[in-house]
Short mmCIF file of C-alpha atoms and ligand atoms in Angstrom, two decimals:
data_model
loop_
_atom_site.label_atom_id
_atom_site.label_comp_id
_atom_site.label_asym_id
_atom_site.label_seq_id
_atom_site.Cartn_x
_atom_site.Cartn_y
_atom_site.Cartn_z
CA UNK A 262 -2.36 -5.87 -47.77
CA UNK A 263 -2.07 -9.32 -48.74
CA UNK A 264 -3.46 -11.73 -45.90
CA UNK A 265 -2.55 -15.37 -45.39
CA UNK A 266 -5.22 -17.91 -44.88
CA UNK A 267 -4.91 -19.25 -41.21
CA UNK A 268 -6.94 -22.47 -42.46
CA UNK A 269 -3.58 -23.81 -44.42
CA UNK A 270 -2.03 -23.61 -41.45
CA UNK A 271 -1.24 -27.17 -39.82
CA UNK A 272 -2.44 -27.66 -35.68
CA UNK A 273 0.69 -26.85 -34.34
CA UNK A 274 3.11 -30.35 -33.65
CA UNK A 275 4.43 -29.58 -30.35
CA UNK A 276 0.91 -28.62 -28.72
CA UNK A 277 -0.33 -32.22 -30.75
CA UNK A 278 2.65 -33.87 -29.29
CA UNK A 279 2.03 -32.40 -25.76
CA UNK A 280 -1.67 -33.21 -25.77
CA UNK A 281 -1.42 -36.34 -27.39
CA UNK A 282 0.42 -37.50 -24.03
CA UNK A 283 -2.37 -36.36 -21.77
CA UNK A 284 -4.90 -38.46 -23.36
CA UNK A 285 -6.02 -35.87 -26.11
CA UNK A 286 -6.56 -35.54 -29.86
CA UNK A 287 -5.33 -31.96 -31.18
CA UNK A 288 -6.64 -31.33 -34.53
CA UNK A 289 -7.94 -28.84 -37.53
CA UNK A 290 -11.80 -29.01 -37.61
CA UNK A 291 -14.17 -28.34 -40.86
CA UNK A 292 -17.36 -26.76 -40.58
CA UNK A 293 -18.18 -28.39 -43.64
CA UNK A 294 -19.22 -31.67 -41.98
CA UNK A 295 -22.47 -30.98 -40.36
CA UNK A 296 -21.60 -33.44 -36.97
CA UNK A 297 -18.01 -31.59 -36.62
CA UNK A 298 -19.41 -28.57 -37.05
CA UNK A 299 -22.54 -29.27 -35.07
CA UNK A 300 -20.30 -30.65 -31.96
CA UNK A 301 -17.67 -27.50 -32.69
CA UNK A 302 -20.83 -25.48 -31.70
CA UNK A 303 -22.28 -26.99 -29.27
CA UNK A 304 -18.80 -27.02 -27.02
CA UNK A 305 -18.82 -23.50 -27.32
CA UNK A 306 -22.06 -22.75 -26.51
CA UNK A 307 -21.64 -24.95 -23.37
CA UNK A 308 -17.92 -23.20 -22.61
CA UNK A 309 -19.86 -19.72 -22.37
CA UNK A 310 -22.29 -20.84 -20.65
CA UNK A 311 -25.37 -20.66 -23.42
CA UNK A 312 -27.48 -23.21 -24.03
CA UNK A 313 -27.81 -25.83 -26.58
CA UNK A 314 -27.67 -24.92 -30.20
CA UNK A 315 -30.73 -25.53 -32.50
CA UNK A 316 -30.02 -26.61 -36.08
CA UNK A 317 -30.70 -23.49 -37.40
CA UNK A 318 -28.02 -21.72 -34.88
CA UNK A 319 -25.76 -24.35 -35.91
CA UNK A 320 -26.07 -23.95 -39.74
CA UNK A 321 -25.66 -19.99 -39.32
CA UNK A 322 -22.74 -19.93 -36.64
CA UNK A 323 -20.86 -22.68 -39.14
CA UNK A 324 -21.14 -20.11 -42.37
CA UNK A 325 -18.75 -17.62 -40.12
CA UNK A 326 -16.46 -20.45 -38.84
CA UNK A 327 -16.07 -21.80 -42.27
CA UNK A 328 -13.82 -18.59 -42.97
CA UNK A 329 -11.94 -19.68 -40.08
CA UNK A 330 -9.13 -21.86 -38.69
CA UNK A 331 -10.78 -23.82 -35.92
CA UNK A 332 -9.37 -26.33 -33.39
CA UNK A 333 -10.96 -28.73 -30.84
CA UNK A 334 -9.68 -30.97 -28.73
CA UNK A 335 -10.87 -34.54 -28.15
CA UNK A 336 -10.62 -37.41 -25.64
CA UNK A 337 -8.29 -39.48 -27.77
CA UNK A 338 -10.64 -42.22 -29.60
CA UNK A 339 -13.33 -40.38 -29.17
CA UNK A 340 -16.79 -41.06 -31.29
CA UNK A 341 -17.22 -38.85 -34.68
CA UNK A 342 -20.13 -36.98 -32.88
CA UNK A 343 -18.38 -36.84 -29.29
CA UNK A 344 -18.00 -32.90 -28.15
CA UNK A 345 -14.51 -31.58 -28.40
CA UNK A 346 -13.20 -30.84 -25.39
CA UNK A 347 -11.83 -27.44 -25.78
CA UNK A 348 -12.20 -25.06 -29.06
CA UNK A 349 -10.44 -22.16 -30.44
CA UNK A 350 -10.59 -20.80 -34.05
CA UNK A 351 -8.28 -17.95 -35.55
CA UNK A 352 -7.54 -15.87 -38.59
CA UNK A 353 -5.85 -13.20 -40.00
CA UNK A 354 -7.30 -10.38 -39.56
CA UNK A 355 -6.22 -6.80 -40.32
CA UNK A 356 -5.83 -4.39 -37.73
CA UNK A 357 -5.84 -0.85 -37.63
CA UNK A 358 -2.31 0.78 -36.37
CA UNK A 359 -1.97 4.14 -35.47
CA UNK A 360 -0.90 5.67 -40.00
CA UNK A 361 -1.46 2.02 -40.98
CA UNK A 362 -2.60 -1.44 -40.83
CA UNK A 363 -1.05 -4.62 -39.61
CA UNK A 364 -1.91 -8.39 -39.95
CA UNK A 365 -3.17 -9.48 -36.99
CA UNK A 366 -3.36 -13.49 -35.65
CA UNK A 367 -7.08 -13.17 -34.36
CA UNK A 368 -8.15 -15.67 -32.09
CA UNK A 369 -11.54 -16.21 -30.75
CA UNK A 370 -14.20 -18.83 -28.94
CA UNK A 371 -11.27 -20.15 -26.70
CA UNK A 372 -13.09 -22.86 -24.32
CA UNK A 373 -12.20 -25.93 -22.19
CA UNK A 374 -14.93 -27.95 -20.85
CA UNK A 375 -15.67 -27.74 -17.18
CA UNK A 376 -15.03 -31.31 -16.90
CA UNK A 377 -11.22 -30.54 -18.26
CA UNK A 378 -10.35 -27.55 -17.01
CA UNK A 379 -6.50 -26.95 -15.26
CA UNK A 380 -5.03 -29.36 -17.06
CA UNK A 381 -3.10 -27.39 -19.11
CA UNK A 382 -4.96 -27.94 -22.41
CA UNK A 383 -5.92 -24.12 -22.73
CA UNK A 384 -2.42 -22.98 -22.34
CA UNK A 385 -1.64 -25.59 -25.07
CA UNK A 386 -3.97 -24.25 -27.36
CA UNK A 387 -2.75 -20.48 -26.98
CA UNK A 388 0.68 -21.52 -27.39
CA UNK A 389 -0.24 -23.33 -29.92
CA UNK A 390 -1.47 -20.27 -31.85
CA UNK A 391 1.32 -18.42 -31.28
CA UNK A 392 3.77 -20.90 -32.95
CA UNK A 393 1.66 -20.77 -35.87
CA UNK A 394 1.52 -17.10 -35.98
CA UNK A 395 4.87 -17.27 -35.73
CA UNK A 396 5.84 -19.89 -38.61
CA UNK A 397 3.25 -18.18 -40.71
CA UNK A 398 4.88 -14.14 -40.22
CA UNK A 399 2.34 -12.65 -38.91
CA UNK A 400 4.00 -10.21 -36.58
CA UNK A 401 1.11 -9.57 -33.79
CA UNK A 402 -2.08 -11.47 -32.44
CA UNK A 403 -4.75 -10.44 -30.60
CA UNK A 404 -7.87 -11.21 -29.04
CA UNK A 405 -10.81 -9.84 -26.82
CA UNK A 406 -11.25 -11.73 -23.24
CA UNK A 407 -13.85 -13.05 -20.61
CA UNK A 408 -11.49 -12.23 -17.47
CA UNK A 409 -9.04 -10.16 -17.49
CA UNK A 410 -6.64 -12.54 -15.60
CA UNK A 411 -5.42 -15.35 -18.45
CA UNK A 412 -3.97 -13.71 -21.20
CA UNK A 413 -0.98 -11.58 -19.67
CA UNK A 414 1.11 -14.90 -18.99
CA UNK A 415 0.89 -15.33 -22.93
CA UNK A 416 2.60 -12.18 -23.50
CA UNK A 417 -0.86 -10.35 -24.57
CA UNK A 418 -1.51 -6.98 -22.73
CA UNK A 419 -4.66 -5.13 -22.28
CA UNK A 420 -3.88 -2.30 -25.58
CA UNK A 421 -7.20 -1.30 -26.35
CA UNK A 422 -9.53 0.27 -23.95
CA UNK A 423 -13.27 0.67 -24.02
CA UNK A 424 -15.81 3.46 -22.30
CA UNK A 425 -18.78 2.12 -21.26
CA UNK A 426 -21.11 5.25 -20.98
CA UNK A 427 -24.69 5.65 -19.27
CA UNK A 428 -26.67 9.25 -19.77
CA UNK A 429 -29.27 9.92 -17.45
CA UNK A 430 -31.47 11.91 -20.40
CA UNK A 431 -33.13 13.91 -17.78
CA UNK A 432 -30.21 15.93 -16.50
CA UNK A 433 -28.28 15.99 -19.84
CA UNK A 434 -29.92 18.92 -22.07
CA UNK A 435 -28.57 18.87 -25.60
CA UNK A 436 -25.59 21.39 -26.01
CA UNK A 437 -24.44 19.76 -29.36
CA UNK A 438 -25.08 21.28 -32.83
CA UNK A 439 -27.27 20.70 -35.27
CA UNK A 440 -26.86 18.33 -38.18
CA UNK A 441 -27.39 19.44 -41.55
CA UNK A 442 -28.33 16.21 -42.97
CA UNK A 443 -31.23 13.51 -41.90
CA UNK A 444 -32.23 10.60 -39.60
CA UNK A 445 -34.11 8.02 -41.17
CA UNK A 446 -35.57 4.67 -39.60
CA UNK A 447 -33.50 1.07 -40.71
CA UNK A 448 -34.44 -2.13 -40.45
CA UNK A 449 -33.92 -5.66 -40.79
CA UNK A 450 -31.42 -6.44 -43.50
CA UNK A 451 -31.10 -3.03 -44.85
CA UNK A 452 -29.79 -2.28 -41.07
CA UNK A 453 -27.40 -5.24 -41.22
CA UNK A 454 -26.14 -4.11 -44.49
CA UNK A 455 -25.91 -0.67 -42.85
CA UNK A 456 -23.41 -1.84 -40.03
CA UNK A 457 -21.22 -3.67 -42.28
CA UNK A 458 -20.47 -0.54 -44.57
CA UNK A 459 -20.31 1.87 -42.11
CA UNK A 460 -17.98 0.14 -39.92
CA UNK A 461 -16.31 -0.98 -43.41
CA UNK A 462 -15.69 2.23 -44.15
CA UNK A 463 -14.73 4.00 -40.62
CA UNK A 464 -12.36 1.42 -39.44
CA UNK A 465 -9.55 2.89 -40.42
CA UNK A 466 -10.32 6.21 -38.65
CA UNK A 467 -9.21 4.41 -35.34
CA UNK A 468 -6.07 2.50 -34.12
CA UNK A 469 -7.32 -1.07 -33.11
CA UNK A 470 -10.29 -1.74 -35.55
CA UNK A 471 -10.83 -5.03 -37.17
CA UNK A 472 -13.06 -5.87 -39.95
CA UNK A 473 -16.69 -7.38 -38.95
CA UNK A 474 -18.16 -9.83 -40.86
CA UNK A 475 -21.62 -10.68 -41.82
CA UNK A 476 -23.37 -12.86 -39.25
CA UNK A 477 -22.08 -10.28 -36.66
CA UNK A 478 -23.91 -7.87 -37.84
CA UNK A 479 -27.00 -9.64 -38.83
CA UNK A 480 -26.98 -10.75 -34.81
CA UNK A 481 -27.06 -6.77 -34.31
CA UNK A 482 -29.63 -6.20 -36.21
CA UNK A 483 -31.91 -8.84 -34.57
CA UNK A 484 -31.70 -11.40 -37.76
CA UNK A 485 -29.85 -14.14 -36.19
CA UNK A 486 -30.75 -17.76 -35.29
CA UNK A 487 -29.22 -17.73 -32.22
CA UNK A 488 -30.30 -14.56 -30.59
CA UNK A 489 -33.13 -14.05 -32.54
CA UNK A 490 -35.49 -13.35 -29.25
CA UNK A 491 -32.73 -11.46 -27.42
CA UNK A 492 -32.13 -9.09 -29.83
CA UNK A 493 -35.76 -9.73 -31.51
CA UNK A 494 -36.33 -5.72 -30.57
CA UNK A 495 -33.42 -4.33 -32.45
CA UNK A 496 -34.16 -1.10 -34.19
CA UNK A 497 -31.89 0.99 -36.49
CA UNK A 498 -31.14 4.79 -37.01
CA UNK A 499 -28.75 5.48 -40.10
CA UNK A 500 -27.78 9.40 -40.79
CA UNK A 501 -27.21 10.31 -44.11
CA UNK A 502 -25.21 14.01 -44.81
CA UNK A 503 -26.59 17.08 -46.76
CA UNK A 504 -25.67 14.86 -49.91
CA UNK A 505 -27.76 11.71 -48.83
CA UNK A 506 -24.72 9.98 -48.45
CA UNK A 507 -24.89 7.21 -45.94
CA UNK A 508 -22.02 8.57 -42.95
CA UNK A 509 -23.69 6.67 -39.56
CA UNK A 510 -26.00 4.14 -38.39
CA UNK A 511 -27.00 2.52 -34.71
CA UNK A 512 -28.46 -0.41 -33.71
CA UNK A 513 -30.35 -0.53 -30.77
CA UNK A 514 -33.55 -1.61 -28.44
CA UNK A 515 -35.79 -0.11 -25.82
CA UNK A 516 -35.80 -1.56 -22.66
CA UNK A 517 -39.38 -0.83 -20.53
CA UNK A 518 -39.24 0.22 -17.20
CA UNK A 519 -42.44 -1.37 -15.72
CA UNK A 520 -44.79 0.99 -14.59
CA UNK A 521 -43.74 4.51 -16.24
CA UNK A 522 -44.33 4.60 -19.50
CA UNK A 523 -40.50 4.75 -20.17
CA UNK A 524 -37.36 2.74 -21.56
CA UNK A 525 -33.84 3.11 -21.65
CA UNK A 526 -32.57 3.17 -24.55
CA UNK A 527 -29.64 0.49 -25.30
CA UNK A 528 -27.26 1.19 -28.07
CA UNK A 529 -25.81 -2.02 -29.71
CA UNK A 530 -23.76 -0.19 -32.16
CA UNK A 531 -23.01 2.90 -33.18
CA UNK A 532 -20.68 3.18 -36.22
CA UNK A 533 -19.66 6.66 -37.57
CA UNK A 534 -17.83 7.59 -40.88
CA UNK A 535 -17.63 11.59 -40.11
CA UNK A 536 -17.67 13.44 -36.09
CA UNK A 537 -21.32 14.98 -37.60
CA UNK A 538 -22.78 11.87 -38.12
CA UNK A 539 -21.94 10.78 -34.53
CA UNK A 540 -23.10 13.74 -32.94
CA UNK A 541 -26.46 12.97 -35.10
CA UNK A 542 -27.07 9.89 -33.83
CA UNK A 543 -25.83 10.66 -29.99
CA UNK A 544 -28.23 13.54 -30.30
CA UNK A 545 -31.07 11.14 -31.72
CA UNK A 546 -30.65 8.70 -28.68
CA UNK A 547 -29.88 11.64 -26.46
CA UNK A 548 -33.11 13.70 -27.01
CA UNK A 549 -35.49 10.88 -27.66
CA UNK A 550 -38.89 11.44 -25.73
CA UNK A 551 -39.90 9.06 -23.03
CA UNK A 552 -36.39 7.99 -22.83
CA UNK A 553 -34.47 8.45 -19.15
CA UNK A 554 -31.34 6.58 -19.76
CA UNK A 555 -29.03 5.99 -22.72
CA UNK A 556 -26.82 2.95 -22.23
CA UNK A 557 -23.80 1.60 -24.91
CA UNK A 558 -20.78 -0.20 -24.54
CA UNK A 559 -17.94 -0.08 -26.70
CA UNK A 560 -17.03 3.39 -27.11
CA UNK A 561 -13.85 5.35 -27.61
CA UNK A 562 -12.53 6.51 -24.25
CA UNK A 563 -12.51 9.95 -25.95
CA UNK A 564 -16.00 9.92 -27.20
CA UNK A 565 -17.00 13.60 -27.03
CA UNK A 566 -20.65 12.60 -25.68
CA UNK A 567 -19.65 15.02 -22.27
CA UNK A 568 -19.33 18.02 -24.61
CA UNK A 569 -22.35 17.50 -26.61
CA UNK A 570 -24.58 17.70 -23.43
CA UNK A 571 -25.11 20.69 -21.15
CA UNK A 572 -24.50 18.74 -17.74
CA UNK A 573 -21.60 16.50 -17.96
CA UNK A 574 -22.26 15.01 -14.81
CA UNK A 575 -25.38 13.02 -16.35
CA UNK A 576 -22.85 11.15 -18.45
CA UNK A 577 -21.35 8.11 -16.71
CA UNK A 578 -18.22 7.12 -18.09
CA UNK A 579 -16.30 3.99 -17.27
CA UNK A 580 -13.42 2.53 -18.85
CA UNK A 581 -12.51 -1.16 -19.11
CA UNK A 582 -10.28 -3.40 -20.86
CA UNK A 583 -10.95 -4.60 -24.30
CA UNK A 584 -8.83 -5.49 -27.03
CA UNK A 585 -5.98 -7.68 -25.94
CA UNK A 586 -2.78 -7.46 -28.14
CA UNK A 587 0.61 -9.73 -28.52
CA UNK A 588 3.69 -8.59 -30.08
CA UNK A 589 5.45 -11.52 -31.94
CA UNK A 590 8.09 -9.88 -34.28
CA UNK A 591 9.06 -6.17 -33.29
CA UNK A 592 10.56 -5.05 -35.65
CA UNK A 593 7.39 -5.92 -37.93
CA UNK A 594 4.85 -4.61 -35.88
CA UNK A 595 6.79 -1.44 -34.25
CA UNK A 596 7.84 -0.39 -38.61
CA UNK A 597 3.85 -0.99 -39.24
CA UNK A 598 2.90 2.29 -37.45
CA UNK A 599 3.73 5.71 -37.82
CA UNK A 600 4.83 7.74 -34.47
CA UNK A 601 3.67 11.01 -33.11
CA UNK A 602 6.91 12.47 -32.56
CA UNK A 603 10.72 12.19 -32.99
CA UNK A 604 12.33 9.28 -30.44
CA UNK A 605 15.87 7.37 -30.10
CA UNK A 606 16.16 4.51 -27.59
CA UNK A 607 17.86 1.25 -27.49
CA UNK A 608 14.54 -1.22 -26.30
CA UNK A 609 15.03 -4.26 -24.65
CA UNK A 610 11.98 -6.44 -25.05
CA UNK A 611 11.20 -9.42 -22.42
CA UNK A 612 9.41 -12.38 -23.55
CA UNK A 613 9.42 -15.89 -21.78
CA UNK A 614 8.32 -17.58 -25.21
CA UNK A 615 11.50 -15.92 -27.00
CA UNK A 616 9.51 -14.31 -30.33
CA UNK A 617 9.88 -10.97 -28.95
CA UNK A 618 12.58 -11.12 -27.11
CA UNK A 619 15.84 -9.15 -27.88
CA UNK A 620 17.24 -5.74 -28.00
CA UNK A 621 16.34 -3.12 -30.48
CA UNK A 622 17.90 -0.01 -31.91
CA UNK A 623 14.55 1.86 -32.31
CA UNK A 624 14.88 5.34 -34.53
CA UNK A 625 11.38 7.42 -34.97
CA UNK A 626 12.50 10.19 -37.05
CA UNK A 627 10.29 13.80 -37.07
CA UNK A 628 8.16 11.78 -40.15
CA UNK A 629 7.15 9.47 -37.58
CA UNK A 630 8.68 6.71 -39.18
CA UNK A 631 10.52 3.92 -37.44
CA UNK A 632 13.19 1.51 -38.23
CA UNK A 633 14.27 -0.84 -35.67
CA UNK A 634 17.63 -3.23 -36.07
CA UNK A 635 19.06 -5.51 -33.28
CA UNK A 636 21.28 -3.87 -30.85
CA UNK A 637 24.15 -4.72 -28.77
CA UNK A 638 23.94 -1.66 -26.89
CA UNK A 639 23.26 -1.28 -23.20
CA UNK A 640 19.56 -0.40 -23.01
CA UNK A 641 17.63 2.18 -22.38
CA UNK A 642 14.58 1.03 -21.63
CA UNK A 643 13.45 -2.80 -20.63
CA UNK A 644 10.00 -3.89 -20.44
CA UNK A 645 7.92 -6.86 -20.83
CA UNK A 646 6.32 -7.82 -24.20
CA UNK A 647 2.98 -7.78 -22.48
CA UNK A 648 3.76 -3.87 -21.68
CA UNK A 649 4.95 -3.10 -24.86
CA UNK A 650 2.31 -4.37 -26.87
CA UNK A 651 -0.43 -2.76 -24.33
CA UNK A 652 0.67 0.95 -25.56
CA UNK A 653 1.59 -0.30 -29.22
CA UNK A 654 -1.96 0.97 -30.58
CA UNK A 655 -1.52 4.19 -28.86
CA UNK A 656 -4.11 3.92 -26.66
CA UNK A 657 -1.72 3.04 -22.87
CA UNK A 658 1.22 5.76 -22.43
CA UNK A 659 4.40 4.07 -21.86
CA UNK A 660 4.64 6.47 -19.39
CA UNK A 661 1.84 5.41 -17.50
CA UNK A 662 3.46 1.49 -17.42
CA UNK A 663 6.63 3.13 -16.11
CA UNK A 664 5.16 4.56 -12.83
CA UNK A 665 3.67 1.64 -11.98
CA UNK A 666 7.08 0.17 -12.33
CA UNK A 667 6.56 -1.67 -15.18
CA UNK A 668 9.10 -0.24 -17.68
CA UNK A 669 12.32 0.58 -17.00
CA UNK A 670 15.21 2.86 -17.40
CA UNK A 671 15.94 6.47 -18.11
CA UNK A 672 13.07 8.51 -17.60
CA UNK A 673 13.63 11.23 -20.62
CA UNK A 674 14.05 8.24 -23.08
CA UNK A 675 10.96 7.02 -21.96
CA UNK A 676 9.08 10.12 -21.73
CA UNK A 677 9.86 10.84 -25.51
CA UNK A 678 8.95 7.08 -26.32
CA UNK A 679 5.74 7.58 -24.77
CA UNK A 680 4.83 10.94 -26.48
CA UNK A 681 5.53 9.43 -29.63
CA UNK A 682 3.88 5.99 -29.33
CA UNK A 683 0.30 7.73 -28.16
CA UNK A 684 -2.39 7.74 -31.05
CA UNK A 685 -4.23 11.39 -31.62
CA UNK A 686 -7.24 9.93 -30.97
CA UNK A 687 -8.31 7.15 -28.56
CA UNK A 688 -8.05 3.58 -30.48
CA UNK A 689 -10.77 1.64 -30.58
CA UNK A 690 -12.17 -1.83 -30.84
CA UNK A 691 -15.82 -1.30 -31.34
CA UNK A 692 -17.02 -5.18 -31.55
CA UNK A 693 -15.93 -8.09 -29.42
CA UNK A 694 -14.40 -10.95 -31.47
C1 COA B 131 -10.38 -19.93 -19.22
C2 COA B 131 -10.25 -21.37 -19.71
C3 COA B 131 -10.19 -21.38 -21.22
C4 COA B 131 -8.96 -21.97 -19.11
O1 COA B 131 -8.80 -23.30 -19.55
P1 COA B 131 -7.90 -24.37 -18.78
O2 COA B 131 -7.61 -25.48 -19.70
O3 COA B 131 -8.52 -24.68 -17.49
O4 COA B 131 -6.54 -23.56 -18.50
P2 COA B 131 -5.10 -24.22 -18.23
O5 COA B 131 -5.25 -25.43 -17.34
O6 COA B 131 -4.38 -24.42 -19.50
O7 COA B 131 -4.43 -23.07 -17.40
C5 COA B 131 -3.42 -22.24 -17.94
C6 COA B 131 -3.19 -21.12 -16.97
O8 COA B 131 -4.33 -20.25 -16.96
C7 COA B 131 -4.80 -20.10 -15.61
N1 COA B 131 -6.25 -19.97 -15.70
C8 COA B 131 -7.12 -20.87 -16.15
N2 COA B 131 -8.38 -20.40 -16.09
C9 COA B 131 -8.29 -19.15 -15.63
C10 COA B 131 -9.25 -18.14 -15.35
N3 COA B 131 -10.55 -18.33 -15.54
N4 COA B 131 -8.80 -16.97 -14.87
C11 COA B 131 -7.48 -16.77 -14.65
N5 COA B 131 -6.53 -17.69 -14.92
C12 COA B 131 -6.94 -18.87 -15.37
C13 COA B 131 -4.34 -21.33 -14.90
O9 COA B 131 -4.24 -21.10 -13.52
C14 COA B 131 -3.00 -21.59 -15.53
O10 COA B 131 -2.02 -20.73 -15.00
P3 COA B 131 -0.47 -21.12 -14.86
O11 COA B 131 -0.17 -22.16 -15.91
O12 COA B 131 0.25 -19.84 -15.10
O13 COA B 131 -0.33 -21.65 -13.48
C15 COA B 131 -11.45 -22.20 -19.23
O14 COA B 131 -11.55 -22.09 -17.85
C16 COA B 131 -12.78 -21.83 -19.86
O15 COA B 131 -13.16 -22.39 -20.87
N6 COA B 131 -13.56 -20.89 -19.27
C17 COA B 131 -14.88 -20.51 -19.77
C18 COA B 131 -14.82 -19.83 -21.12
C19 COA B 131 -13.89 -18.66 -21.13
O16 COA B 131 -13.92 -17.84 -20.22
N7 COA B 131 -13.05 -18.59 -22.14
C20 COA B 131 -12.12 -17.53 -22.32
C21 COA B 131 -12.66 -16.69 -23.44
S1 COA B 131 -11.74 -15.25 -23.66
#
């Protein structure tokens, strides 16, 4: 798949004409200047609430934004070393489709100063992005949120769910198999290294997965400047098969609890190639002595954890959203996938912005294959783009959005829609971005 470079990709003029007028500078930012890149930073840091960057956190957080189409916005005259006001940076990333793989608009670090905030420059920025998806053909975007309350009015809906899962170790037992192949310790950069390939090589097992990149998992594996004491007691578990091929590895650290001699365990990652190297290292974390409580984020909502203990109630499971994903060009993104079943509908998309908007003769024959041309037709179904790009990655039944009344029309055509739209496993987004 051939991927365009967001950084030759102009700020967008109308969000630099509309920000302009409120006082503000709009504009591309390189992280090869040191004080751009060290003010770039240092807004973020202060947007999410961390504190002030060293040099060091600087220099490594600038090597990953380097790949990366970032934009701040400034008080209009303001010095070289004055803080942007707001940041954002984007790329094109791709992503994972239920058969296939799509590029995707990622967009990430989106931040307005406290001292700015409702005054529109946020919604600038993400329509802003947009547009340049847009102009650039990149047919969806997506991104992973703090609250799950600003995104929807941007036409992004909630597509890729994620199980947060505790284990209280006492009550579990171990009712899973056992592994042919080996556990061995990682650490360090061998871990790091670890993460990358394994992740490199299992992301296209699951609707919704992105590439990582290096830094990220460096930060896993307890090697970054920035959270070098919060994740300074990072450990690593890799599983290799009966061949001593490399199939899983985890990240993760021991939390004490004071005064009992035991921890919880907290996974950071875990990144499977094969089912037996996840039940390896579930079992590893599962069984581990002087362990009570097994804590990760980030997992499949079918993760089959409750079958591979002999108590399902010690496994707490609760899903949230995750991945966030906007439909810009239908036709694109709905031909990108491949379907679980035979459907027919005429689909009449919703979208205040106007990129997705439109009605669409949408033919899934039984190869799961779409093609989807505009229609004149009355429809059969109407929803929202928000709606329709929440189930496009399989992972939110159409169904589901049409009894809470947000999809209409005639309930067989969207039953079959729904059937074939749903992935065979649960996507999955297994970093945050
Ligand atoms: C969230 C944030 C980026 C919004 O920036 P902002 O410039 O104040 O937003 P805008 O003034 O452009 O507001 C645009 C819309 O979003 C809404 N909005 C803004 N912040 C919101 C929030 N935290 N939750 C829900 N809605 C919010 C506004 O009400 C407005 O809605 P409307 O235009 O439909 O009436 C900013 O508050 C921020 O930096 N927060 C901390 C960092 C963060 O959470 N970033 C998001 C990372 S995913």
């Amino acid at each position: 798949m051939t991927l365009i470079d967001a950084r030759s990709i102009p700020a967008d003029p109308l969000s630099a004409t509309r920000l302009e007028e409120a006082g503000f500078d709009y504009r591309l930012v390189g992280m090869d200047d040191p004080v751009a890149a060290g003010a770039f930073t240092q807004a973020v840091n202060r947007g999410f609430l961390g504190p002030a960057a060293t040099d060091d956190e600087i220099t490594w957080t600038a090597e990953t934004w380097k790949a990366r189409r970032n934009v701040g916005v400034y008080e209009t005259g303001a010095a070289a070393d004055a803080l942007p006001v707001a940041t954002l940076n984007s790329w094109v990333a791709p992503a994972t489709v239920p058969g296939g793989q799509i590029p995707m608009w990622a967009i990430s670090v989106v931040t307005v100063a406290a001292t700015h905030r409702r005054r529109g420059i946020a919604r600038n920025l993400l329509e802003g992005e947009l547009r340049a998806a847009v102009a650039t053909g990149v047919p969806i975007a997506g991104l992973t949120v703090s609250e799950a309350t600003i995104y929807g009015r941007y036409g992004f809906g909630a597509a890729i769910p994620a199980a947060r899962i505790a284990i209280d170790t006492g009550r579990a037992g171990w009712a899973g198999p056992r592994e042919e192949g080996r556990l061995e310790y990682v650490a360090g950069e061998q871990l790091a290294s670890d993460l990358g390939e394994v992740h490199e090589r299992s992301r296209a097992n699951r609707s919704g997965q992105i590439p990582g990149w290096e830094t990220r998992w460096k930060t896993m594996a307890g090697l970054a400047a920035e959270e070098g004491k919060k994740n300074a007691g990072a450990r690593g578990v890799r599983y290799l098969d009966a061949d001593g091929e490399l199939r899983g590895v985890m990240a993760y650290s021991m939390a004490d609890q004071p005064g009992t001699f035991r921890s919880v365990l907290k996974i950071a990652h875990l990144a499977a190639q094969t089912d037996e190297a996840m039940r390896a290292l579930w079992g590893f974390a599962v069984n581990h002595d002087l362990v009570t409580r097994v804590e990760v984020d980030l997992r499949p909502i079918d993760d089959p954890i409750v079958h591979l203990v002999a108590d399902q109630r010690a496994v707490e499971l609760t899903v949230h959203d995750h991945g966030w994903l906007r439909i810009l060009d239908v036709p694109a993104a709905l031909e990108a996938r491949r379907y679980e079943g035979p459907a027919e509908a005429v689909v009449q998309v919703e979208d205040q912005y106007g990129f997705a908007a439109g009605t669409w003769q949408v033919r899934i024959g039984a190869d799961g294959v779409a093609s989807v041309l505009p229609s004149d037709a009355d429809p059969d179904v109407t929803l929202g783009v928000a709606d329709l790009s929440a189930a496009y990655a399989g992972g939110v039944p159409l169904a589901q959005l049409a009894a809470a009344g947000r999809v209409r029309g005639d309930a067989r055509v969207i039953g079959a829609l729904s059937r074939a739209l749903r992935s065979g496993r649960a996507p999955l987004l297994g970093i945050w971005y």
